Amino acid sequence: MDPSPSTVSAITRSTPLAIALGSLFLQGVGLIGVALWLVWLSLTEEQSAAGAGFAEAAIAAGVAALVISAARTMSLGRPGMRGLAVFLQLLLMVAGYYLSQADAWGYAFAAWAWGLLTAGSLLAPSAREALGVGVEPSED
């Protein structure tokens, strides 16, 4: 086999993996927006504690960085942060529970659906295969 770059096949992404990567990226962008909103509220609201708002913004920004870096890592074909991404999606189940307790059922169902769709996409056999998880190495 000729190892020149022109003969190397391109890495293909499965549809579930593409859905999961897009979802993770959108979640990261949304969390950055939430962090900026929390900073703005901390600076403009009189009744809230500024320190608490900044702490919440830092947590949102940190989770956004994790989610975006997981999407970026998996888009390069490396499965290292796949487990973290699945765990973060399962945390949306908890967020959905608290939203349902606040009678925000529309948001609760959206959080549950988005979390299950993304986690399921990451756990799909074609996504695992595209990332090389659970695939026996070929002996050439």
mmCIF file of N, CA and C in Angstrom:
data_model
loop_
_atom_site.group_PDB
_atom_site.id
_atom_site.type_symbol
_atom_site.label_atom_id
_atom_site.label_comp_id
_atom_site.label_asym_id
_atom_site.label_seq_id
_atom_site.Cartn_x
_atom_site.Cartn_y
_atom_site.Cartn_z
ATOM 1 N N MET A 1 0.844 -1.185 0.000
ATOM 2 C CA MET A 1 0.000 0.000 0.000
ATOM 3 C C MET A 1 0.881 1.238 0.000
ATOM 4 N N ASP A 2 0.546 2.190 -0.809
ATOM 5 C CA ASP A 2 1.292 3.425 -0.932
ATOM 6 C C ASP A 2 0.892 4.376 0.207
ATOM 7 N N PRO A 3 1.822 4.762 1.102
ATOM 8 C CA PRO A 3 1.464 5.604 2.256
ATOM 9 C C PRO A 3 1.457 7.107 1.955
ATOM 10 N N SER A 4 1.482 7.474 0.690
ATOM 11 C CA SER A 4 1.508 8.901 0.381
ATOM 12 C C SER A 4 0.189 9.553 0.796
ATOM 13 N N PRO A 5 0.214 10.864 1.109
ATOM 14 C CA PRO A 5 -0.996 11.547 1.565
ATOM 15 C C PRO A 5 -2.148 11.493 0.571
ATOM 16 N N SER A 6 -1.854 11.366 -0.709
ATOM 17 C CA SER A 6 -2.934 11.348 -1.697
ATOM 18 C C SER A 6 -3.736 10.056 -1.647
ATOM 19 N N THR A 7 -3.168 8.989 -1.084
ATOM 20 C CA THR A 7 -3.888 7.720 -1.044
ATOM 21 C C THR A 7 -4.550 7.457 0.305
ATOM 22 N N VAL A 8 -4.292 8.287 1.289
ATOM 23 C CA VAL A 8 -4.898 8.096 2.609
ATOM 24 C C VAL A 8 -6.344 8.548 2.547
ATOM 25 N N SER A 9 -7.250 7.691 2.985
ATOM 26 C CA SER A 9 -8.667 8.050 2.940
ATOM 27 C C SER A 9 -8.986 9.058 4.039
ATOM 28 N N ALA A 10 -9.954 9.889 3.757
ATOM 29 C CA ALA A 10 -10.367 10.905 4.729
ATOM 30 C C ALA A 10 -11.117 10.244 5.875
ATOM 31 N N ILE A 11 -11.005 10.846 7.064
ATOM 32 C CA ILE A 11 -11.747 10.351 8.217
ATOM 33 C C ILE A 11 -13.209 10.728 8.021
ATOM 34 N N THR A 12 -14.057 9.741 8.111
ATOM 35 C CA THR A 12 -15.478 10.009 7.931
ATOM 36 C C THR A 12 -16.163 10.014 9.285
ATOM 37 N N ARG A 13 -17.148 10.884 9.419
ATOM 38 C CA ARG A 13 -17.913 10.960 10.652
ATOM 39 C C ARG A 13 -19.270 10.324 10.413
ATOM 40 N N SER A 14 -19.715 9.590 11.392
ATOM 41 C CA SER A 14 -21.047 9.015 11.298
ATOM 42 C C SER A 14 -22.078 10.098 11.596
ATOM 43 N N THR A 15 -23.298 9.881 11.169
ATOM 44 C CA THR A 15 -24.356 10.859 11.412
ATOM 45 C C THR A 15 -24.613 11.070 12.896
ATOM 46 N N PRO A 16 -24.700 10.007 13.726
ATOM 47 C CA PRO A 16 -24.888 10.262 15.157
ATOM 48 C C PRO A 16 -23.753 11.067 15.776
ATOM 49 N N LEU A 17 -22.540 10.826 15.331
ATOM 50 C CA LEU A 17 -21.415 11.585 15.872
ATOM 51 C C LEU A 17 -21.498 13.044 15.439
ATOM 52 N N ALA A 18 -21.887 13.298 14.205
ATOM 53 C CA ALA A 18 -22.039 14.679 13.738
ATOM 54 C C ALA A 18 -23.133 15.397 14.525
ATOM 55 N N ILE A 19 -24.227 14.706 14.808
ATOM 56 C CA ILE A 19 -25.309 15.295 15.614
ATOM 57 C C ILE A 19 -24.798 15.616 17.012
ATOM 58 N N ALA A 20 -24.074 14.679 17.615
ATOM 59 C CA ALA A 20 -23.563 14.891 18.966
ATOM 60 C C ALA A 20 -22.560 16.044 19.017
ATOM 61 N N LEU A 21 -21.679 16.118 18.026
ATOM 62 C CA LEU A 21 -20.683 17.195 18.019
ATOM 63 C C LEU A 21 -21.344 18.552 17.840
ATOM 64 N N GLY A 22 -22.336 18.629 16.961
ATOM 65 C CA GLY A 22 -23.075 19.883 16.796
ATOM 66 C C GLY A 22 -23.817 20.273 18.057
ATOM 67 N N SER A 23 -24.418 19.300 18.707
ATOM 68 C CA SER A 23 -25.143 19.561 19.948
ATOM 69 C C SER A 23 -24.199 20.042 21.046
ATOM 70 N N LEU A 24 -23.050 19.400 21.168
ATOM 71 C CA LEU A 24 -22.078 19.821 22.190
ATOM 72 C C LEU A 24 -21.580 21.236 21.928
ATOM 73 N N PHE A 25 -21.305 21.539 20.662
ATOM 74 C CA PHE A 25 -20.840 22.882 20.335
ATOM 75 C C PHE A 25 -21.905 23.920 20.671
ATOM 76 N N LEU A 26 -23.166 23.637 20.325
ATOM 77 C CA LEU A 26 -24.254 24.572 20.643
ATOM 78 C C LEU A 26 -24.435 24.741 22.153
ATOM 79 N N GLN A 27 -24.275 23.664 22.895
ATOM 80 C CA GLN A 27 -24.367 23.768 24.349
ATOM 81 C C GLN A 27 -23.249 24.645 24.902
ATOM 82 N N GLY A 28 -22.053 24.493 24.362
ATOM 83 C CA GLY A 28 -20.943 25.324 24.810
ATOM 84 C C GLY A 28 -21.173 26.794 24.524
ATOM 85 N N VAL A 29 -21.675 27.089 23.332
ATOM 86 C CA VAL A 29 -21.976 28.481 22.977
ATOM 87 C C VAL A 29 -23.072 29.031 23.889
ATOM 88 N N GLY A 30 -24.088 28.206 24.158
ATOM 89 C CA GLY A 30 -25.155 28.633 25.063
ATOM 90 C C GLY A 30 -24.653 28.894 26.471
ATOM 91 N N LEU A 31 -23.749 28.061 26.947
ATOM 92 C CA LEU A 31 -23.188 28.270 28.286
ATOM 93 C C LEU A 31 -22.325 29.527 28.354
ATOM 94 N N ILE A 32 -21.640 29.839 27.275
ATOM 95 C CA ILE A 32 -20.893 31.103 27.243
ATOM 96 C C ILE A 32 -21.862 32.273 27.335
ATOM 97 N N GLY A 33 -22.982 32.183 26.624
ATOM 98 C CA GLY A 33 -24.012 33.220 26.711
ATOM 99 C C GLY A 33 -24.561 33.347 28.116
ATOM 100 N N VAL A 34 -24.801 32.228 28.783
ATOM 101 C CA VAL A 34 -25.288 32.258 30.171
ATOM 102 C C VAL A 34 -24.253 32.907 31.083
ATOM 103 N N ALA A 35 -22.982 32.594 30.883
ATOM 104 C CA ALA A 35 -21.932 33.190 31.718
ATOM 105 C C ALA A 35 -21.889 34.708 31.535
ATOM 106 N N LEU A 36 -21.984 35.158 30.296
ATOM 107 C CA LEU A 36 -21.985 36.605 30.049
ATOM 108 C C LEU A 36 -23.227 37.266 30.656
ATOM 109 N N TRP A 37 -24.363 36.608 30.556
ATOM 110 C CA TRP A 37 -25.597 37.129 31.136
ATOM 111 C C TRP A 37 -25.482 37.227 32.656
ATOM 112 N N LEU A 38 -24.869 36.222 33.293
ATOM 113 C CA LEU A 38 -24.698 36.252 34.745
ATOM 114 C C LEU A 38 -23.765 37.378 35.177
ATOM 115 N N VAL A 39 -22.722 37.622 34.401
ATOM 116 C CA VAL A 39 -21.828 38.739 34.716
ATOM 117 C C VAL A 39 -22.575 40.058 34.576
ATOM 118 N N TRP A 40 -23.355 40.196 33.519
ATOM 119 C CA TRP A 40 -24.118 41.422 33.308
ATOM 120 C C TRP A 40 -25.105 41.637 34.458
ATOM 121 N N LEU A 41 -25.790 40.571 34.881
ATOM 122 C CA LEU A 41 -26.721 40.697 36.009
ATOM 123 C C LEU A 41 -25.993 41.088 37.287
ATOM 124 N N SER A 42 -24.822 40.524 37.500
ATOM 125 C CA SER A 42 -24.061 40.845 38.710
ATOM 126 C C SER A 42 -23.633 42.303 38.739
ATOM 127 N N LEU A 43 -23.375 42.864 37.572
ATOM 128 C CA LEU A 43 -22.922 44.250 37.524
ATOM 129 C C LEU A 43 -24.071 45.254 37.560
ATOM 130 N N THR A 44 -25.267 44.832 37.151
ATOM 131 C CA THR A 44 -26.364 45.798 37.036
ATOM 132 C C THR A 44 -27.445 45.659 38.097
ATOM 133 N N GLU A 45 -27.619 44.513 38.701
ATOM 134 C CA GLU A 45 -28.671 44.306 39.690
ATOM 135 C C GLU A 45 -28.197 44.736 41.076
ATOM 136 N N GLU A 46 -29.092 45.355 41.809
ATOM 137 C CA GLU A 46 -28.726 45.813 43.148
ATOM 138 C C GLU A 46 -28.988 44.757 44.211
ATOM 139 N N GLN A 47 -29.994 43.897 44.027
ATOM 140 C CA GLN A 47 -30.354 42.970 45.082
ATOM 141 C C GLN A 47 -29.551 41.672 45.067
ATOM 142 N N SER A 48 -28.769 41.401 44.051
ATOM 143 C CA SER A 48 -27.997 40.163 44.019
ATOM 144 C C SER A 48 -26.570 40.405 44.499
ATOM 145 N N ALA A 49 -25.973 39.357 45.006
ATOM 146 C CA ALA A 49 -24.582 39.436 45.448
ATOM 147 C C ALA A 49 -23.675 39.288 44.231
ATOM 148 N N ALA A 50 -22.829 40.246 44.020
ATOM 149 C CA ALA A 50 -21.965 40.232 42.836
ATOM 150 C C ALA A 50 -21.018 39.035 42.844
ATOM 151 N N GLY A 51 -20.508 38.695 44.005
ATOM 152 C CA GLY A 51 -19.584 37.565 44.093
ATOM 153 C C GLY A 51 -20.220 36.257 43.679
ATOM 154 N N ALA A 52 -21.469 36.046 44.093
ATOM 155 C CA ALA A 52 -22.166 34.812 43.713
ATOM 156 C C ALA A 52 -22.398 34.770 42.209
ATOM 157 N N GLY A 53 -22.764 35.906 41.632
ATOM 158 C CA GLY A 53 -22.973 35.948 40.184
ATOM 159 C C GLY A 53 -21.705 35.654 39.414
ATOM 160 N N PHE A 54 -20.584 36.197 39.878
ATOM 161 C CA PHE A 54 -19.311 35.936 39.204
ATOM 162 C C PHE A 54 -18.899 34.474 39.366
ATOM 163 N N ALA A 55 -19.169 33.890 40.536
ATOM 164 C CA ALA A 55 -18.843 32.474 40.752
ATOM 165 C C ALA A 55 -19.673 31.585 39.831
ATOM 166 N N GLU A 56 -20.968 31.886 39.712
ATOM 167 C CA GLU A 56 -21.819 31.114 38.816
ATOM 168 C C GLU A 56 -21.371 31.277 37.364
ATOM 169 N N ALA A 57 -20.960 32.481 36.997
ATOM 170 C CA ALA A 57 -20.479 32.723 35.639
ATOM 171 C C ALA A 57 -19.196 31.933 35.373
ATOM 172 N N ALA A 58 -18.323 31.865 36.373
ATOM 173 C CA ALA A 58 -17.081 31.109 36.204
ATOM 174 C C ALA A 58 -17.368 29.623 36.028
ATOM 175 N N ILE A 59 -18.342 29.105 36.766
ATOM 176 C CA ILE A 59 -18.707 27.697 36.617
ATOM 177 C C ILE A 59 -19.289 27.450 35.230
ATOM 178 N N ALA A 60 -20.182 28.331 34.782
ATOM 179 C CA ALA A 60 -20.767 28.176 33.445
ATOM 180 C C ALA A 60 -19.691 28.247 32.365
ATOM 181 N N ALA A 61 -18.738 29.156 32.508
ATOM 182 C CA ALA A 61 -17.661 29.276 31.528
ATOM 183 C C ALA A 61 -16.759 28.039 31.550
ATOM 184 N N GLY A 62 -16.505 27.500 32.735
ATOM 185 C CA GLY A 62 -15.690 26.289 32.847
ATOM 186 C C GLY A 62 -16.350 25.087 32.193
ATOM 187 N N VAL A 63 -17.642 24.923 32.430
ATOM 188 C CA VAL A 63 -18.367 23.813 31.800
ATOM 189 C C VAL A 63 -18.418 24.026 30.291
ATOM 190 N N ALA A 64 -18.579 25.271 29.849
ATOM 191 C CA ALA A 64 -18.570 25.564 28.407
ATOM 192 C C ALA A 64 -17.232 25.164 27.794
ATOM 193 N N ALA A 65 -16.152 25.469 28.491
ATOM 194 C CA ALA A 65 -14.829 25.094 27.983
ATOM 195 C C ALA A 65 -14.689 23.578 27.883
ATOM 196 N N LEU A 66 -15.216 22.861 28.876
ATOM 197 C CA LEU A 66 -15.155 21.398 28.832
ATOM 198 C C LEU A 66 -15.971 20.834 27.676
ATOM 199 N N VAL A 67 -17.172 21.362 27.496
ATOM 200 C CA VAL A 67 -18.047 20.854 26.443
ATOM 201 C C VAL A 67 -17.457 21.147 25.057
ATOM 202 N N ILE A 68 -16.968 22.356 24.864
ATOM 203 C CA ILE A 68 -16.395 22.711 23.558
ATOM 204 C C ILE A 68 -15.111 21.922 23.299
ATOM 205 N N SER A 69 -14.281 21.742 24.330
ATOM 206 C CA SER A 69 -13.049 20.969 24.115
ATOM 207 C C SER A 69 -13.370 19.499 23.867
ATOM 208 N N ALA A 70 -14.431 18.973 24.473
ATOM 209 C CA ALA A 70 -14.832 17.590 24.176
ATOM 210 C C ALA A 70 -15.274 17.471 22.726
ATOM 211 N N ALA A 71 -16.067 18.434 22.255
ATOM 212 C CA ALA A 71 -16.500 18.407 20.859
ATOM 213 C C ALA A 71 -15.302 18.523 19.918
ATOM 214 N N ARG A 72 -14.376 19.400 20.248
ATOM 215 C CA ARG A 72 -13.196 19.591 19.400
ATOM 216 C C ARG A 72 -12.325 18.332 19.373
ATOM 217 N N THR A 73 -12.118 17.722 20.530
ATOM 218 C CA THR A 73 -11.303 16.519 20.609
ATOM 219 C C THR A 73 -11.915 15.388 19.795
ATOM 220 N N MET A 74 -13.229 15.210 19.939
ATOM 221 C CA MET A 74 -13.878 14.131 19.195
ATOM 222 C C MET A 74 -13.958 14.441 17.704
ATOM 223 N N SER A 75 -14.020 15.723 17.345
ATOM 224 C CA SER A 75 -14.037 16.056 15.918
ATOM 225 C C SER A 75 -12.702 15.725 15.258
ATOM 226 N N LEU A 76 -11.644 15.643 16.044
ATOM 227 C CA LEU A 76 -10.335 15.253 15.518
ATOM 228 C C LEU A 76 -10.156 13.736 15.506
ATOM 229 N N GLY A 77 -11.194 13.005 15.933
ATOM 230 C CA GLY A 77 -11.130 11.547 15.909
ATOM 231 C C GLY A 77 -10.540 10.931 17.147
ATOM 232 N N ARG A 78 -10.359 11.714 18.210
ATOM 233 C CA ARG A 78 -9.812 11.190 19.458
ATOM 234 C C ARG A 78 -10.945 11.033 20.473
ATOM 235 N N PRO A 79 -11.132 9.837 21.018
ATOM 236 C CA PRO A 79 -12.281 9.588 21.891
ATOM 237 C C PRO A 79 -12.044 9.926 23.356
ATOM 238 N N GLY A 80 -10.953 10.584 23.698
ATOM 239 C CA GLY A 80 -10.569 10.773 25.089
ATOM 240 C C GLY A 80 -11.597 11.454 25.972
ATOM 241 N N MET A 81 -12.356 12.402 25.459
ATOM 242 C CA MET A 81 -13.309 13.137 26.293
ATOM 243 C C MET A 81 -14.753 12.692 26.056
ATOM 244 N N ARG A 82 -14.927 11.548 25.424
ATOM 245 C CA ARG A 82 -16.273 11.054 25.151
ATOM 246 C C ARG A 82 -17.020 10.730 26.441
ATOM 247 N N GLY A 83 -16.359 10.123 27.398
ATOM 248 C CA GLY A 83 -16.993 9.788 28.672
ATOM 249 C C GLY A 83 -17.439 11.027 29.420
ATOM 250 N N LEU A 84 -16.607 12.062 29.416
ATOM 251 C CA LEU A 84 -16.969 13.314 30.061
ATOM 252 C C LEU A 84 -18.180 13.936 29.381
ATOM 253 N N ALA A 85 -18.218 13.876 28.063
ATOM 254 C CA ALA A 85 -19.348 14.451 27.330
ATOM 255 C C ALA A 85 -20.641 13.707 27.650
ATOM 256 N N VAL A 86 -20.580 12.378 27.745
ATOM 257 C CA VAL A 86 -21.778 11.602 28.098
ATOM 258 C C VAL A 86 -22.219 11.948 29.513
ATOM 259 N N PHE A 87 -21.269 12.069 30.437
ATOM 260 C CA PHE A 87 -21.601 12.430 31.815
ATOM 261 C C PHE A 87 -22.271 13.801 31.881
ATOM 262 N N LEU A 88 -21.735 14.766 31.151
ATOM 263 C CA LEU A 88 -22.348 16.100 31.148
ATOM 264 C C LEU A 88 -23.749 16.075 30.556
ATOM 265 N N GLN A 89 -23.990 15.194 29.591
ATOM 266 C CA GLN A 89 -25.339 15.082 29.026
ATOM 267 C C GLN A 89 -26.302 14.473 30.036
ATOM 268 N N LEU A 90 -25.812 13.539 30.820
ATOM 269 C CA LEU A 90 -26.667 12.947 31.845
ATOM 270 C C LEU A 90 -26.976 13.942 32.961
ATOM 271 N N LEU A 91 -26.122 14.938 33.147
ATOM 272 C CA LEU A 91 -26.429 15.992 34.117
ATOM 273 C C LEU A 91 -27.634 16.827 33.678
ATOM 274 N N LEU A 92 -27.939 16.821 32.382
ATOM 275 C CA LEU A 92 -29.136 17.509 31.917
ATOM 276 C C LEU A 92 -30.406 16.844 32.451
ATOM 277 N N MET A 93 -30.320 15.555 32.812
ATOM 278 C CA MET A 93 -31.476 14.892 33.424
ATOM 279 C C MET A 93 -31.777 15.538 34.781
ATOM 280 N N VAL A 94 -30.729 15.828 35.532
ATOM 281 C CA VAL A 94 -30.894 16.475 36.836
ATOM 282 C C VAL A 94 -31.425 17.894 36.660
ATOM 283 N N ALA A 95 -30.868 18.615 35.700
ATOM 284 C CA ALA A 95 -31.359 19.972 35.437
ATOM 285 C C ALA A 95 -32.822 19.945 35.033
ATOM 286 N N GLY A 96 -33.206 18.960 34.227
ATOM 287 C CA GLY A 96 -34.603 18.821 33.831
ATOM 288 C C GLY A 96 -35.505 18.531 35.017
ATOM 289 N N TYR A 97 -35.008 17.749 35.973
ATOM 290 C CA TYR A 97 -35.796 17.468 37.178
ATOM 291 C C TYR A 97 -36.074 18.753 37.951
ATOM 292 N N TYR A 98 -35.042 19.556 38.154
ATOM 293 C CA TYR A 98 -35.243 20.800 38.899
ATOM 294 C C TYR A 98 -36.125 21.783 38.130
ATOM 295 N N LEU A 99 -36.027 21.776 36.818
ATOM 296 C CA LEU A 99 -36.927 22.607 36.018
ATOM 297 C C LEU A 99 -38.373 22.135 36.163
ATOM 298 N N SER A 100 -38.571 20.830 36.230
ATOM 299 C CA SER A 100 -39.936 20.315 36.401
ATOM 300 C C SER A 100 -40.473 20.657 37.788
ATOM 301 N N GLN A 101 -39.605 20.688 38.791
ATOM 302 C CA GLN A 101 -40.049 21.059 40.132
ATOM 303 C C GLN A 101 -40.462 22.527 40.201
ATOM 304 N N ALA A 102 -39.925 23.328 39.294
ATOM 305 C CA ALA A 102 -40.281 24.747 39.240
ATOM 306 C C ALA A 102 -41.436 24.984 38.267
ATOM 307 N N ASP A 103 -42.105 23.919 37.842
ATOM 308 C CA ASP A 103 -43.221 23.971 36.899
ATOM 309 C C ASP A 103 -42.833 24.592 35.556
ATOM 310 N N ALA A 104 -41.591 24.422 35.170
ATOM 311 C CA ALA A 104 -41.140 24.852 33.843
ATOM 312 C C ALA A 104 -41.029 23.602 32.965
ATOM 313 N N TRP A 105 -42.166 22.973 32.708
ATOM 314 C CA TRP A 105 -42.184 21.682 32.035
ATOM 315 C C TRP A 105 -41.649 21.740 30.612
ATOM 316 N N GLY A 106 -41.879 22.819 29.919
ATOM 317 C CA GLY A 106 -41.355 22.925 28.560
ATOM 318 C C GLY A 106 -39.841 22.874 28.540
ATOM 319 N N TYR A 107 -39.219 23.612 29.459
ATOM 320 C CA TYR A 107 -37.758 23.593 29.554
ATOM 321 C C TYR A 107 -37.253 22.238 30.058
ATOM 322 N N ALA A 108 -38.007 21.628 30.971
ATOM 323 C CA ALA A 108 -37.607 20.325 31.507
ATOM 324 C C ALA A 108 -37.585 19.276 30.396
ATOM 325 N N PHE A 109 -38.666 19.224 29.603
ATOM 326 C CA PHE A 109 -38.696 18.245 28.516
ATOM 327 C C PHE A 109 -37.626 18.532 27.471
ATOM 328 N N ALA A 110 -37.348 19.799 27.225
ATOM 329 C CA ALA A 110 -36.283 20.144 26.271
ATOM 330 C C ALA A 110 -34.926 19.687 26.794
ATOM 331 N N ALA A 111 -34.654 19.892 28.081
ATOM 332 C CA ALA A 111 -33.381 19.455 28.667
ATOM 333 C C ALA A 111 -33.264 17.942 28.618
ATOM 334 N N TRP A 112 -34.342 17.242 28.964
ATOM 335 C CA TRP A 112 -34.306 15.773 28.924
ATOM 336 C C TRP A 112 -34.096 15.271 27.509
ATOM 337 N N ALA A 113 -34.831 15.817 26.561
ATOM 338 C CA ALA A 113 -34.715 15.355 25.175
ATOM 339 C C ALA A 113 -33.328 15.633 24.614
ATOM 340 N N TRP A 114 -32.820 16.852 24.861
ATOM 341 C CA TRP A 114 -31.510 17.206 24.320
ATOM 342 C C TRP A 114 -30.414 16.347 24.939
ATOM 343 N N GLY A 115 -30.488 16.145 26.247
ATOM 344 C CA GLY A 115 -29.484 15.319 26.916
ATOM 345 C C GLY A 115 -29.514 13.881 26.442
ATOM 346 N N LEU A 116 -30.714 13.305 26.331
ATOM 347 C CA LEU A 116 -30.819 11.917 25.880
ATOM 348 C C LEU A 116 -30.417 11.756 24.423
ATOM 349 N N LEU A 117 -30.791 12.714 23.578
ATOM 350 C CA LEU A 117 -30.419 12.646 22.165
ATOM 351 C C LEU A 117 -28.899 12.713 22.000
ATOM 352 N N THR A 118 -28.263 13.636 22.707
ATOM 353 C CA THR A 118 -26.814 13.782 22.564
ATOM 354 C C THR A 118 -26.075 12.591 23.163
ATOM 355 N N ALA A 119 -26.484 12.157 24.362
ATOM 356 C CA ALA A 119 -25.828 10.996 24.982
ATOM 357 C C ALA A 119 -26.043 9.753 24.123
ATOM 358 N N GLY A 120 -27.260 9.573 23.626
ATOM 359 C CA GLY A 120 -27.525 8.424 22.757
ATOM 360 C C GLY A 120 -26.713 8.474 21.479
ATOM 361 N N SER A 121 -26.534 9.670 20.934
ATOM 362 C CA SER A 121 -25.724 9.810 19.723
ATOM 363 C C SER A 121 -24.263 9.466 19.990
ATOM 364 N N LEU A 122 -23.762 9.836 21.161
ATOM 365 C CA LEU A 122 -22.373 9.522 21.500
ATOM 366 C C LEU A 122 -22.179 8.032 21.775
ATOM 367 N N LEU A 123 -23.234 7.368 22.237
ATOM 368 C CA LEU A 123 -23.140 5.946 22.567
ATOM 369 C C LEU A 123 -23.536 5.039 21.410
ATOM 370 N N ALA A 124 -23.994 5.615 20.307
ATOM 371 C CA ALA A 124 -24.409 4.816 19.149
ATOM 372 C C ALA A 124 -23.222 4.021 18.598
ATOM 373 N N PRO A 125 -23.483 2.805 18.132
ATOM 374 C CA PRO A 125 -22.382 1.984 17.604
ATOM 375 C C PRO A 125 -21.596 2.658 16.475
ATOM 376 N N SER A 126 -22.268 3.386 15.590
ATOM 377 C CA SER A 126 -21.535 4.021 14.492
ATOM 378 C C SER A 126 -20.646 5.159 14.994
ATOM 379 N N ALA A 127 -21.087 5.864 16.048
ATOM 380 C CA ALA A 127 -20.247 6.919 16.622
ATOM 381 C C ALA A 127 -19.049 6.302 17.331
ATOM 382 N N ARG A 128 -19.283 5.209 18.034
ATOM 383 C CA ARG A 128 -18.171 4.523 18.700
ATOM 384 C C ARG A 128 -17.161 4.024 17.682
ATOM 385 N N GLU A 129 -17.666 3.490 16.594
ATOM 386 C CA GLU A 129 -16.779 2.983 15.548
ATOM 387 C C GLU A 129 -15.993 4.115 14.899
ATOM 388 N N ALA A 130 -16.655 5.254 14.668
ATOM 389 C CA ALA A 130 -15.972 6.384 14.048
ATOM 390 C C ALA A 130 -14.860 6.917 14.935
ATOM 391 N N LEU A 131 -15.031 6.804 16.253
ATOM 392 C CA LEU A 131 -14.003 7.252 17.197
ATOM 393 C C LEU A 131 -12.990 6.163 17.528
ATOM 394 N N GLY A 132 -13.254 4.934 17.082
ATOM 395 C CA GLY A 132 -12.334 3.829 17.356
ATOM 396 C C GLY A 132 -12.490 3.248 18.737
ATOM 397 N N VAL A 133 -13.659 3.418 19.362
ATOM 398 C CA VAL A 133 -13.907 2.881 20.693
ATOM 399 C C VAL A 133 -14.476 1.486 20.555
ATOM 400 N N GLY A 134 -13.845 0.522 21.209
ATOM 401 C CA GLY A 134 -14.334 -0.847 21.180
ATOM 402 C C GLY A 134 -14.071 -1.570 19.878
ATOM 403 N N VAL A 135 -13.230 -1.027 19.033
ATOM 404 C CA VAL A 135 -12.906 -1.642 17.751
ATOM 405 C C VAL A 135 -11.573 -2.360 17.902
ATOM 406 N N GLU A 136 -11.541 -3.600 17.470
ATOM 407 C CA GLU A 136 -10.306 -4.377 17.534
ATOM 408 C C GLU A 136 -9.288 -3.802 16.548
ATOM 409 N N PRO A 137 -8.051 -3.598 16.965
ATOM 410 C CA PRO A 137 -7.046 -3.109 16.018
ATOM 411 C C PRO A 137 -6.774 -4.128 14.915
ATOM 412 N N SER A 138 -6.666 -3.620 13.726
ATOM 413 C CA SER A 138 -6.415 -4.523 12.593
ATOM 414 C C SER A 138 -4.925 -4.837 12.521
ATOM 415 N N GLU A 139 -4.660 -6.065 12.145
ATOM 416 C CA GLU A 139 -3.275 -6.505 12.003
ATOM 417 C C GLU A 139 -2.946 -6.574 10.524
ATOM 418 N N ASP A 140 -2.109 -5.661 10.084
ATOM 419 C CA ASP A 140 -1.724 -5.639 8.671
ATOM 420 C C ASP A 140 -0.335 -6.177 8.500
#
